[in-house]
Amino acid sequence: MPKTHNLHQLLLGLFLVAITSLPVHSQSFRDLFNGSSLAGWEGSPEYWRVENGTIIGEIPEGEQLKRNHWLIWKGGDVADFELRLKFRLSGNPRANSGIQFRCQATDINTVAGYQADLDQGTMWLGRIYDEHGRKLLVERGARVLIDEQGERQVETFADKDPFAVLFRENDWNDYRIIASGDSVSVEINGTLFSELIDQQANERDLSGQLALQLHSGLHTLVEFKDIQLRELQSGDHSVTVTPNQEASSAASGIIPLNTSGRPLNLGFEDGTLTDWTASNEAFSGQPVKSASVSKQSDDTSIGANGQFLVAGFKDVKDTAIGTLTSVPFPVAHSWASLLVGGGASRHTQVEVVLDNNEQTVVQVFRGRNQEPMRRVYFDLSAHKGKAIFIRLSDQGQRPGAHLNYDDFRFHAQLPSELSRASSERVRENPILAHLVPNPVQSTGNGADTVNSMSLSPGFATELIAAE
């Protein structure tokens, strides 16, 4: 652990900036499994087979496997990549498997290097491990920076135990690994489990093979399907995402007014920075046309509302720093929303600030290492009648350190179209990740609270009485 608070903040800052360096794909996803045979893979037929379009690794009931075995993909080494697959796991309570990446495979019995772990949720699911090396590198719910000398700095962003509920028993689970340079992240069923930056000399691996593990032990049945790989090109700055449901192309809501009743240019639709003040160079050349920065593959756009937005990477790339600050305006409604994308670093963020002597920051939003923006909703009822301003702050100078922003709006109440993914509380807490918006909308006193509830699928909450 660091010796001083300042050292901790410095190293954590380095981690958070570096993890944003996730490159854009240089080619489309390709299937690594043909669905009918193990062509292109090497493994023992005693333990691996194909049935019903899935790869199966099995330790039969009543038998015991004395040592780990692997199924090795023979397509060559991969360096920077995004890997997506589905898995299903059953058997004894300690059934265990894993996904080797950037590994060194001597043969089907001897594989060393990084492993993204999986079990039935109890302990290993989502951990990052070094097989035949440094052993456990990252606990789930943690971000770890390993420096050149092997010293580790750890930030815990969630308790490890609640992640167990995200395992789908007797069902398919989604697994996603992104590796870019020295940065690795692991997501399962749409939730971030662990992140690593590995800078340790003579230990880290920046390229290697892919393999699937059947761990030693008792009865285990692990299945894999829909195994897709996209190799990434160093120096670009986003990863592929599914079509963005969170960025409304025709947002509802109320455009803020200044004290004279004039609509403010908080969505840049006049094509200028009217009502904004820029410092330094990070936001020079802004705003830009959304069509000029929309991605050209997979029909996935930047998610802007209208023709213009702030897209930090467009002209000055990632090395410039600066701020872009709006004029103050009164909080006229209880709810607000905005669009945000880009890097996830704390050095690159959108801030909602009270216009007081302390310039108190009341809301902070960052990207998720993805260029397409998402709409985030937040409660300003405690500040109704006060003046606020929007500040875009870009203080990062590493790859991926840039900010995309558009379209601040007020809302009289929490919009009914608010999705589960738009709710920061639900999305970031693994225990709540299965919840969905209340399907029934009530009216009257107290309706805002009831309508904004998130529930288990199949349930609804209705307002009966209120004081």
Coordinates of N, CA and C in Angstrom, one line a residue, residues 7 24 57 65 73 220 258 415 426 437:
L7 N 0.6 10.0 -2.4 CA 1.2 9.0 -3.3 C 0.0 8.1 -3.8
V24 N -10.0 1.6 -30.7 CA -11.1 1.3 -31.5 C -10.7 0.0 -32.3
G57 N -16.5 -28.8 -21.9 CA -15.4 -29.4 -21.1 C -16.0 -30.1 -19.9
L65 N -10.4 -35.0 -11.8 CA -9.3 -34.6 -12.7 C -8.1 -34.1 -11.8
W73 N -6.8 -22.2 -28.6 CA -7.1 -21.7 -29.9 C -5.8 -21.6 -30.7
T220 N -17.5 -31.4 -13.1 CA -17.6 -30.1 -13.7 C -18.1 -30.2 -15.1
N258 N -31.8 31.7 -19.4 CA -31.1 32.6 -18.5 C -32.0 33.5 -17.8
P415 N -38.2 11.1 -16.1 CA -38.9 10.7 -17.3 C -39.3 9.2 -17.2
V426 N -28.6 1.7 -9.9 CA -28.8 0.4 -10.2 C -27.6 -0.2 -11.0
P437 N -37.1 -0.8 -14.4 CA -38.0 0.3 -14.0 C -39.4 -0.2 -13.7

